[in-house]
GROMACS .gro file of N, CA and C in nm:
model
  462
    1UNK      N    1   9.780   9.998   5.829
    1UNK     CA    2   9.835  10.003   5.974
    1UNK      C    3   9.755   9.920   6.054
    2UNK      N    4   9.827   9.875   6.170
    2UNK     CA    5   9.826   9.795   6.272
    2UNK      C    6   9.905   9.845   6.379
    3UNK      N    7   9.857   9.916   6.491
    3UNK     CA    8   9.924   9.951   6.602
    3UNK      C    9   9.920   9.845   6.680
    4UNK      N   10  10.016   9.764   6.705
    4UNK     CA   11  10.001   9.663   6.823
    4UNK      C   12  10.154   9.627   6.916
    5UNK      N   13  10.145   9.539   6.996
    5UNK     CA   14  10.267   9.509   7.022
    5UNK      C   15  10.335   9.428   6.965
    6UNK      N   16  10.449   9.493   6.894
    6UNK     CA   17  10.520   9.439   6.815
    6UNK      C   18  10.642   9.342   6.854
    7UNK      N   19  10.666   9.356   6.998
    7UNK     CA   20  10.772   9.312   7.068
    7UNK      C   21  10.744   9.149   7.084
    8UNK      N   22  10.574   9.160   7.077
    8UNK     CA   23  10.566   8.991   7.118
    8UNK      C   24  10.539   8.918   7.017
    9UNK      N   25  10.591   8.959   6.886
    9UNK     CA   26  10.597   8.879   6.776
    9UNK      C   27  10.733   8.815   6.724
   10UNK      N   28  10.862   8.879   6.772
   10UNK     CA   29  10.946   8.858   6.748
   10UNK      C   30  11.069   8.904   6.852
   11UNK      N   31  11.200   8.889   6.798
   11UNK     CA   32  11.325   8.929   6.882
   11UNK      C   33  11.361   9.070   6.805
   12UNK      N   34  11.416   9.167   6.899
   12UNK     CA   35  11.478   9.277   6.829
   12UNK      C   36  11.620   9.228   6.737
   13UNK      N   37  11.610   9.301   6.600
   13UNK     CA   38  11.710   9.276   6.511
   13UNK      C   39  11.869   9.348   6.537
   14UNK      N   40  11.977   9.295   6.533
   14UNK     CA   41  12.093   9.360   6.515
   14UNK      C   42  12.116   9.420   6.385
   15UNK      N   43  12.160   9.535   6.392
   15UNK     CA   44  12.223   9.576   6.255
   15UNK      C   45  12.297   9.687   6.261
   16UNK      N   46  12.343   9.757   6.163
   16UNK     CA   47  12.454   9.843   6.164
   16UNK      C   48  12.395   9.943   6.081
   17UNK      N   49  12.433  10.094   6.144
   17UNK     CA   50  12.386  10.205   6.047
   17UNK      C   51  12.484  10.216   5.944
   18UNK      N   52  12.402  10.229   5.826
   18UNK     CA   53  12.450  10.225   5.678
   18UNK      C   54  12.472  10.369   5.637
   19UNK      N   55  12.370  10.434   5.629
   19UNK     CA   56  12.373  10.581   5.565
   19UNK      C   57  12.268  10.676   5.610
   20UNK      N   58  12.294  10.801   5.643
   20UNK     CA   59  12.218  10.891   5.709
   20UNK      C   60  12.180  10.998   5.645
   21UNK      N   61  12.085  11.037   5.615
   21UNK     CA   62  12.052  11.169   5.547
   21UNK      C   63  11.976  11.264   5.652
   22UNK      N   64  12.055  11.350   5.689
   22UNK     CA   65  12.017  11.415   5.827
   22UNK      C   66  12.089  11.552   5.848
   23UNK      N   67  12.008  11.645   5.887
   23UNK     CA   68  12.055  11.746   5.861
   23UNK      C   69  12.085  11.840   5.994
   24UNK      N   70  12.097  11.769   6.100
   24UNK     CA   71  12.107  11.822   6.235
   24UNK      C   72  12.228  11.732   6.271
   25UNK      N   73  12.335  11.783   6.322
   25UNK     CA   74  12.447  11.702   6.380
   25UNK      C   75  12.426  11.691   6.520
   26UNK      N   76  12.370  11.786   6.600
   26UNK     CA   77  12.351  11.765   6.739
   26UNK      C   78  12.268  11.656   6.780
   27UNK      N   79  12.182  11.610   6.727
   27UNK     CA   80  12.084  11.518   6.774
   27UNK      C   81  12.060  11.395   6.643
   28UNK      N   82  12.220  11.366   6.613
   28UNK     CA   83  12.218  11.259   6.486
   28UNK      C   84  12.111  11.126   6.501
   29UNK      N   85  12.107  11.068   6.386
   29UNK     CA   86  12.015  10.955   6.379
   29UNK      C   87  12.083  10.835   6.434
   30UNK      N   88  12.214  10.845   6.457
   30UNK     CA   89  12.269  10.694   6.568
   30UNK      C   90  12.168  10.686   6.678
   31UNK      N   91  12.123  10.823   6.746
   31UNK     CA   92  12.046  10.813   6.872
   31UNK      C   93  11.939  10.749   6.857
   32UNK      N   94  11.852  10.753   6.720
   32UNK     CA   95  11.752  10.676   6.682
   32UNK      C   96  11.789  10.512   6.752
   33UNK      N   97  11.861  10.462   6.739
   33UNK     CA   98  11.889  10.332   6.733
   33UNK      C   99  12.008  10.292   6.868
   34UNK      N  100  11.988  10.368   6.979
   34UNK     CA  101  12.084  10.345   7.099
   34UNK      C  102  12.025  10.302   7.235
   35UNK      N  103  11.923  10.272   7.206
   35UNK     CA  104  11.836  10.193   7.313
   35UNK      C  105  11.760  10.268   7.405
   36UNK      N  106  11.818  10.425   7.407
   36UNK     CA  107  11.785  10.516   7.543
   36UNK      C  108  11.659  10.611   7.485
   37UNK      N  109  11.561  10.613   7.512
   37UNK     CA  110  11.438  10.703   7.491
   37UNK      C  111  11.466  10.856   7.539
   38UNK      N  112  11.575  10.865   7.648
   38UNK     CA  113  11.597  10.994   7.671
   38UNK      C  114  11.710  11.083   7.560
   39UNK      N  115  11.766  10.981   7.444
   39UNK     CA  116  11.821  11.061   7.382
   39UNK      C  117  11.703  11.044   7.241
   40UNK      N  118  11.756  11.152   7.143
   40UNK     CA  119  11.657  11.151   7.046
   40UNK      C  120  11.734  11.193   6.869
   41UNK      N  121  11.662  11.145   6.799
   41UNK     CA  122  11.707  11.170   6.658
   41UNK      C  123  11.608  11.304   6.628
   42UNK      N  124  11.687  11.399   6.582
   42UNK     CA  125  11.613  11.533   6.579
   42UNK      C  126  11.669  11.595   6.422
   43UNK      N  127  11.575  11.645   6.338
   43UNK     CA  128  11.636  11.683   6.184
   43UNK      C  129  11.550  11.829   6.152
   44UNK      N  130  11.621  11.917   6.099
   44UNK     CA  131  11.541  12.029   6.024
   44UNK      C  132  11.515  11.977   5.898
   45UNK      N  133  11.418  11.988   5.839
   45UNK     CA  134  11.383  11.964   5.732
   45UNK      C  135  11.413  12.064   5.620
   46UNK      N  136  11.478  12.079   5.525
   46UNK     CA  137  11.513  12.209   5.451
   46UNK      C  138  11.396  12.246   5.362
   47UNK      N  139  11.389  12.350   5.356
   47UNK     CA  140  11.244  12.400   5.303
   47UNK      C  141  11.235  12.394   5.161
   48UNK      N  142  11.323  12.308   5.089
   48UNK     CA  143  11.286  12.267   4.967
   48UNK      C  144  11.228  12.127   4.932
   49UNK      N  145  11.259  12.071   5.062
   49UNK     CA  146  11.201  11.902   5.095
   49UNK      C  147  11.102  11.903   5.193
   50UNK      N  148  11.027  11.802   5.207
   50UNK     CA  149  10.951  11.773   5.308
   50UNK      C  150  10.975  11.631   5.401
   51UNK      N  151  11.079  11.585   5.348
   51UNK     CA  152  11.116  11.452   5.422
   51UNK      C  153  11.255  11.436   5.415
   52UNK      N  154  11.286  11.382   5.521
   52UNK     CA  155  11.431  11.287   5.539
   52UNK      C  156  11.437  11.152   5.560
   53UNK      N  157  11.570  11.096   5.488
   53UNK     CA  158  11.552  10.948   5.511
   53UNK      C  159  11.667  10.878   5.575
   54UNK      N  160  11.647  10.799   5.634
   54UNK     CA  161  11.756  10.723   5.736
   54UNK      C  162  11.767  10.576   5.654
   55UNK      N  163  11.869  10.516   5.595
   55UNK     CA  164  11.884  10.376   5.572
   55UNK      C  165  11.972  10.302   5.632
   56UNK      N  166  11.959  10.196   5.673
   56UNK     CA  167  12.071  10.101   5.745
   56UNK      C  168  12.062   9.960   5.692
   57UNK      N  169  12.171   9.878   5.731
   57UNK     CA  170  12.170   9.736   5.678
   57UNK      C  171  12.154   9.623   5.818
   58UNK      N  172  12.123   9.532   5.806
   58UNK     CA  173  12.134   9.447   5.891
   58UNK      C  174  12.231   9.346   5.873
   59UNK      N  175  12.284   9.272   5.954
   59UNK     CA  176  12.405   9.199   5.962
   59UNK      C  177  12.357   9.073   5.847
   60UNK      N  178  12.239   9.044   5.845
   60UNK     CA  179  12.169   8.904   5.781
   60UNK      C  180  12.010   8.948   5.717
   61UNK      N  181  11.988   8.902   5.616
   61UNK     CA  182  11.820   8.919   5.586
   61UNK      C  183  11.747   8.892   5.718
   62UNK      N  184  11.656   8.986   5.703
   62UNK     CA  185  11.552   8.998   5.817
   62UNK      C  186  11.404   8.971   5.759
   63UNK      N  187  11.339   8.871   5.820
   63UNK     CA  188  11.197   8.879   5.793
   63UNK      C  189  11.132   8.967   5.921
   64UNK      N  190  11.069   9.075   5.864
   64UNK     CA  191  11.036   9.207   5.933
   64UNK      C  192  10.894   9.143   6.020
   65UNK      N  193  10.869   9.178   6.117
   65UNK     CA  194  10.736   9.137   6.168
   65UNK      C  195  10.682   9.247   6.244
   66UNK      N  196  10.769   9.328   6.264
   66UNK     CA  197  10.710   9.479   6.329
   66UNK      C  198  10.801   9.554   6.394
   67UNK      N  199  10.771   9.684   6.406
   67UNK     CA  200  10.877   9.762   6.457
   67UNK      C  201  10.788   9.880   6.568
   68UNK      N  202  10.877   9.919   6.645
   68UNK     CA  203  10.860  10.006   6.762
   68UNK      C  204  10.909  10.165   6.717
   69UNK      N  205  10.829  10.242   6.711
   69UNK     CA  206  10.912  10.388   6.724
   69UNK      C  207  10.849  10.458   6.879
   70UNK      N  208  10.972  10.534   6.925
   70UNK     CA  209  10.914  10.594   7.065
   70UNK      C  210  10.933  10.775   7.019
   71UNK      N  211  10.826  10.837   7.138
   71UNK     CA  212  10.847  10.944   7.107
   71UNK      C  213  10.969  11.039   7.138
   72UNK      N  214  11.005  11.166   7.153
   72UNK     CA  215  11.108  11.228   7.212
   72UNK      C  216  11.103  11.248   7.356
   73UNK      N  217  11.213  11.312   7.407
   73UNK     CA  218  11.177  11.347   7.567
   73UNK      C  219  11.104  11.465   7.567
   74UNK      N  220  11.090  11.541   7.471
   74UNK     CA  221  10.988  11.683   7.472
   74UNK      C  222  10.881  11.697   7.402
   75UNK      N  223  10.829  11.596   7.360
   75UNK     CA  224  10.707  11.571   7.242
   75UNK      C  225  10.605  11.656   7.349
   76UNK      N  226  10.569  11.638   7.470
   76UNK     CA  227  10.462  11.686   7.526
   76UNK      C  228  10.472  11.827   7.494
   77UNK      N  229  10.555  11.904   7.500
   77UNK     CA  230  10.604  12.056   7.463
   77UNK      C  231  10.586  12.077   7.333
   78UNK      N  232  10.635  11.985   7.270
   78UNK     CA  233  10.677  12.028   7.105
   78UNK      C  234  10.620  11.919   6.996
   79UNK      N  235  10.484  11.871   7.021
   79UNK     CA  236  10.453  11.761   6.955
   79UNK      C  237  10.440  11.815   6.797
   80UNK      N  238  10.454  11.965   6.763
   80UNK     CA  239  10.469  11.976   6.607
   80UNK      C  240  10.578  11.924   6.572
   81UNK      N  241  10.686  11.840   6.660
   81UNK     CA  242  10.795  11.817   6.581
   81UNK      C  243  10.781  11.633   6.550
   82UNK      N  244  10.655  11.612   6.591
   82UNK     CA  245  10.611  11.455   6.565
   82UNK      C  246  10.635  11.463   6.401
   83UNK      N  247  10.631  11.353   6.358
   83UNK     CA  248  10.636  11.324   6.191
   83UNK      C  249  10.501  11.328   6.170
   84UNK      N  250  10.462  11.404   6.035
   84UNK     CA  251  10.318  11.382   6.004
   84UNK      C  252  10.308  11.264   5.955
   85UNK      N  253  10.403  11.188   5.874
   85UNK     CA  254  10.411  11.075   5.791
   85UNK      C  255  10.537  11.004   5.797
   86UNK      N  256  10.512  10.875   5.804
   86UNK     CA  257  10.669  10.795   5.775
   86UNK      C  258  10.639  10.680   5.690
   87UNK      N  259  10.723  10.640   5.625
   87UNK     CA  260  10.719  10.522   5.536
   87UNK      C  261  10.846  10.421   5.586
   88UNK      N  262  10.825  10.293   5.572
   88UNK     CA  263  10.930  10.205   5.625
   88UNK      C  264  10.948  10.143   5.487
   89UNK      N  265  11.064  10.139   5.436
   89UNK     CA  266  11.054  10.030   5.302
   89UNK      C  267  11.200   9.922   5.333
   90UNK      N  268  11.198   9.805   5.265
   90UNK     CA  269  11.306   9.704   5.266
   90UNK      C  270  11.365   9.710   5.139
   91UNK      N  271  11.494   9.654   5.139
   91UNK     CA  272  11.554   9.624   4.986
   91UNK      C  273  11.658   9.541   5.011
   92UNK      N  274  11.688   9.471   4.915
   92UNK     CA  275  11.816   9.392   4.902
   92UNK      C  276  11.930   9.395   4.849
   93UNK      N  277  11.897   9.530   4.762
   93UNK     CA  278  12.016   9.575   4.666
   93UNK      C  279  12.033   9.752   4.686
   94UNK      N  280  11.948   9.794   4.754
   94UNK     CA  281  11.970   9.952   4.792
   94UNK      C  282  11.932  10.018   4.685
   95UNK      N  283  11.858   9.956   4.571
   95UNK     CA  284  11.805  10.027   4.450
   95UNK      C  285  11.671  10.016   4.435
   96UNK      N  286  11.600   9.926   4.480
   96UNK     CA  287  11.473   9.906   4.446
   96UNK      C  288  11.433   9.890   4.578
   97UNK      N  289  11.324   9.945   4.634
   97UNK     CA  290  11.282   9.949   4.760
   97UNK      C  291  11.121   9.882   4.774
   98UNK      N  292  11.074   9.820   4.878
   98UNK     CA  293  10.970   9.781   4.870
   98UNK      C  294  10.898   9.819   4.995
   99UNK      N  295  10.762   9.864   4.995
   99UNK     CA  296  10.694   9.954   5.092
   99UNK      C  297  10.657   9.820   5.198
  100UNK      N  298  10.698   9.853   5.329
  100UNK     CA  299  10.657   9.758   5.428
  100UNK      C  300  10.540   9.800   5.504
  101UNK      N  301  10.567   9.939   5.520
  101UNK     CA  302  10.454   9.996   5.626
  101UNK      C  303  10.465  10.146   5.597
  102UNK      N  304  10.354  10.190   5.629
  102UNK     CA  305  10.321  10.349   5.610
  102UNK      C  306  10.216  10.406   5.719
  103UNK      N  307  10.234  10.490   5.778
  103UNK     CA  308  10.163  10.589   5.885
  103UNK      C  309  10.144  10.723   5.833
  104UNK      N  310  10.010  10.746   5.795
  104UNK     CA  311   9.964  10.894   5.743
  104UNK      C  312   9.935  10.967   5.845
  105UNK      N  313   9.906  10.914   5.956
  105UNK     CA  314   9.852  11.037   6.058
  105UNK      C  315   9.932  11.035   6.182
  106UNK      N  316  10.054  10.992   6.164
  106UNK     CA  317  10.153  11.009   6.281
  106UNK      C  318  10.159  11.087   6.414
  107UNK      N  319  10.144  11.187   6.348
  107UNK     CA  320  10.101  11.287   6.460
  107UNK      C  321  10.020  11.262   6.568
  108UNK      N  322   9.908  11.204   6.505
  108UNK     CA  323   9.781  11.185   6.580
  108UNK      C  324   9.791  11.076   6.671
  109UNK      N  325   9.885  10.977   6.580
  109UNK     CA  326   9.908  10.838   6.655
  109UNK      C  327  10.005  10.838   6.780
  110UNK      N  328  10.096  10.946   6.766
  110UNK     CA  329  10.203  10.948   6.833
  110UNK      C  330  10.172  11.072   6.968
  111UNK      N  331  10.081  11.157   6.922
  111UNK     CA  332  10.001  11.242   7.022
  111UNK      C  333  10.145  11.337   7.106
  112UNK      N  334  10.108  11.381   7.234
  112UNK     CA  335  10.168  11.462   7.305
  112UNK      C  336  10.263  11.404   7.447
  113UNK      N  337  10.296  11.278   7.415
  113UNK     CA  338  10.359  11.189   7.514
  113UNK      C  339  10.503  11.161   7.498
  114UNK      N  340  10.578  11.170   7.608
  114UNK     CA  341  10.719  11.175   7.601
  114UNK      C  342  10.756  11.026   7.633
  115UNK      N  343  10.850  11.016   7.548
  115UNK     CA  344  10.964  10.881   7.560
  115UNK      C  345  10.848  10.751   7.564
  116UNK      N  346  10.756  10.775   7.483
  116UNK     CA  347  10.661  10.638   7.468
  116UNK      C  348  10.670  10.560   7.328
  117UNK      N  349  10.681  10.427   7.361
  117UNK     CA  350  10.690  10.330   7.230
  117UNK      C  351  10.562  10.313   7.172
  118UNK      N  352  10.549  10.316   7.081
  118UNK     CA  353  10.438  10.284   6.976
  118UNK      C  354  10.476  10.157   6.908
  119UNK      N  355  10.396  10.031   6.905
  119UNK     CA  356  10.444   9.932   6.804
  119UNK      C  357  10.337   9.908   6.677
  120UNK      N  358  10.417   9.866   6.586
  120UNK     CA  359  10.327   9.821   6.458
  120UNK      C  360  10.378   9.702   6.392
  121UNK      N  361  10.280   9.653   6.319
  121UNK     CA  362  10.276   9.500   6.279
  121UNK      C  363  10.329   9.537   6.137
  122UNK      N  364  10.443   9.449   6.056
  122UNK     CA  365  10.434   9.446   5.921
  122UNK      C  366  10.408   9.309   5.878
  123UNK      N  367  10.297   9.285   5.771
  123UNK     CA  368  10.242   9.196   5.730
  123UNK      C  369  10.328   9.153   5.608
  124UNK      N  370  10.365   9.049   5.575
  124UNK     CA  371  10.406   8.996   5.440
  124UNK      C  372  10.524   9.067   5.402
  125UNK      N  373  10.618   9.120   5.475
  125UNK     CA  374  10.711   9.202   5.456
  125UNK      C  375  10.809   9.163   5.368
  126UNK      N  376  10.848   9.007   5.352
  126UNK     CA  377  10.951   8.951   5.285
  126UNK      C  378  11.095   8.993   5.407
  127UNK      N  379  11.211   8.906   5.305
  127UNK     CA  380  11.323   8.919   5.383
  127UNK      C  381  11.416   9.029   5.333
  128UNK      N  382  11.476   9.098   5.420
  128UNK     CA  383  11.555   9.203   5.346
  128UNK      C  384  11.679   9.236   5.461
  129UNK      N  385  11.762   9.298   5.379
  129UNK     CA  386  11.885   9.322   5.506
  129UNK      C  387  11.931   9.488   5.486
  130UNK      N  388  11.842   9.553   5.396
  130UNK     CA  389  11.856   9.709   5.406
  130UNK      C  390  11.694   9.774   5.423
  131UNK      N  391  11.708   9.882   5.505
  131UNK     CA  392  11.591   9.920   5.560
  131UNK      C  393  11.607  10.100   5.543
  132UNK      N  394  11.472  10.174   5.475
  132UNK     CA  395  11.484  10.283   5.471
  132UNK      C  396  11.361  10.348   5.540
  133UNK      N  397  11.389  10.443   5.642
  133UNK     CA  398  11.263  10.522   5.718
  133UNK      C  399  11.276  10.671   5.651
  134UNK      N  400  11.151  10.685   5.560
  134UNK     CA  401  11.148  10.848   5.511
  134UNK      C  402  11.036  10.897   5.611
  135UNK      N  403  11.091  10.993   5.685
  135UNK     CA  404  11.001  11.088   5.747
  135UNK      C  405  10.969  11.200   5.719
  136UNK      N  406  10.821  11.233   5.684
  136UNK     CA  407  10.771  11.387   5.659
  136UNK      C  408  10.734  11.446   5.763
  137UNK      N  409  10.761  11.605   5.787
  137UNK     CA  410  10.696  11.658   5.885
  137UNK      C  411  10.683  11.821   5.831
  138UNK      N  412  10.678  11.920   5.907
  138UNK     CA  413  10.689  12.038   5.913
  138UNK      C  414  10.799  12.118   5.958
  139UNK      N  415  10.918  12.108   5.886
  139UNK     CA  416  11.007  12.207   5.928
  139UNK      C  417  11.123  12.144   6.023
  140UNK      N  418  11.067  12.045   6.135
  140UNK     CA  419  11.159  11.976   6.216
  140UNK      C  420  11.075  11.854   6.266
  141UNK      N  421  11.133  11.729   6.263
  141UNK     CA  422  11.093  11.623   6.297
  141UNK      C  423  11.198  11.539   6.413
  142UNK      N  424  11.122  11.479   6.522
  142UNK     CA  425  11.216  11.431   6.632
  142UNK      C  426  11.150  11.281   6.654
  143UNK      N  427  11.206  11.157   6.675
  143UNK     CA  428  11.182  11.067   6.729
  143UNK      C  429  11.295  11.015   6.846
  144UNK      N  430  11.262  10.911   6.929
  144UNK     CA  431  11.373  10.879   7.055
  144UNK      C  432  11.412  10.748   6.999
  145UNK      N  433  11.358  10.685   6.932
  145UNK     CA  434  11.407  10.526   6.930
  145UNK      C  435  11.320  10.461   6.812
  146UNK      N  436  11.383  10.365   6.743
  146UNK     CA  437  11.299  10.300   6.651
  146UNK      C  438  11.380  10.136   6.651
  147UNK      N  439  11.321  10.032   6.697
  147UNK     CA  440  11.351   9.901   6.712
  147UNK      C  441  11.268   9.825   6.614
  148UNK      N  442  11.347   9.738   6.562
  148UNK     CA  443  11.305   9.643   6.443
  148UNK      C  444  11.273   9.497   6.487
  149UNK      N  445  11.152   9.420   6.478
  149UNK     CA  446  11.138   9.301   6.551
  149UNK      C  447  11.113   9.207   6.433
  150UNK      N  448  11.199   9.081   6.438
  150UNK     CA  449  11.183   8.995   6.313
  150UNK      C  450  11.274   8.871   6.335
  151UNK      N  451  11.250   8.814   6.257
  151UNK     CA  452  11.339   8.654   6.254
  151UNK      C  453  11.450   8.690   6.128
  152UNK      N  454  11.604   8.653   6.167
  152UNK     CA  455  11.704   8.625   6.079
  152UNK      C  456  11.669   8.511   5.992
  153UNK      N  457  11.688   8.543   5.851
  153UNK     CA  458  11.695   8.463   5.790
  153UNK      C  459  11.838   8.383   5.746
  154UNK      N  460  11.860   8.256   5.737
  154UNK     CA  461  11.978   8.184   5.740
  154UNK      C  462  12.011   8.153   5.605
   0.00000   0.00000   0.00000
């Protein structure tokens, strides 16, 4: 894990949301990609599971350099909704996934700050057109934004 300014390494990546596994429709995962830290993705985690997954496709394969995640609008009051762990994967077929980054102490990294972006560097990620974010938490998780940075492969 390297927390740095991922924005300085590349440009934001255009993509379309493909599949969402989400348990709360009032704060859906499309809000994670809307460019507005005042909105948020929120999910109740089912008692039989400890994680939720969001998958999406980019318009072309992307060599991912880094990404940012931003805390939600009420994290200072409800920091227990911070993810405990998240794992970012890449794929070109949607069946076999390559680990790109894992943050194991996410609740400590994000802390009790509202609408704050945190940058992470992805090293040796390869070029992928599908991505999955697996977020694990304790009953509820929330983030306001996810932005990928990289270069589009021609």
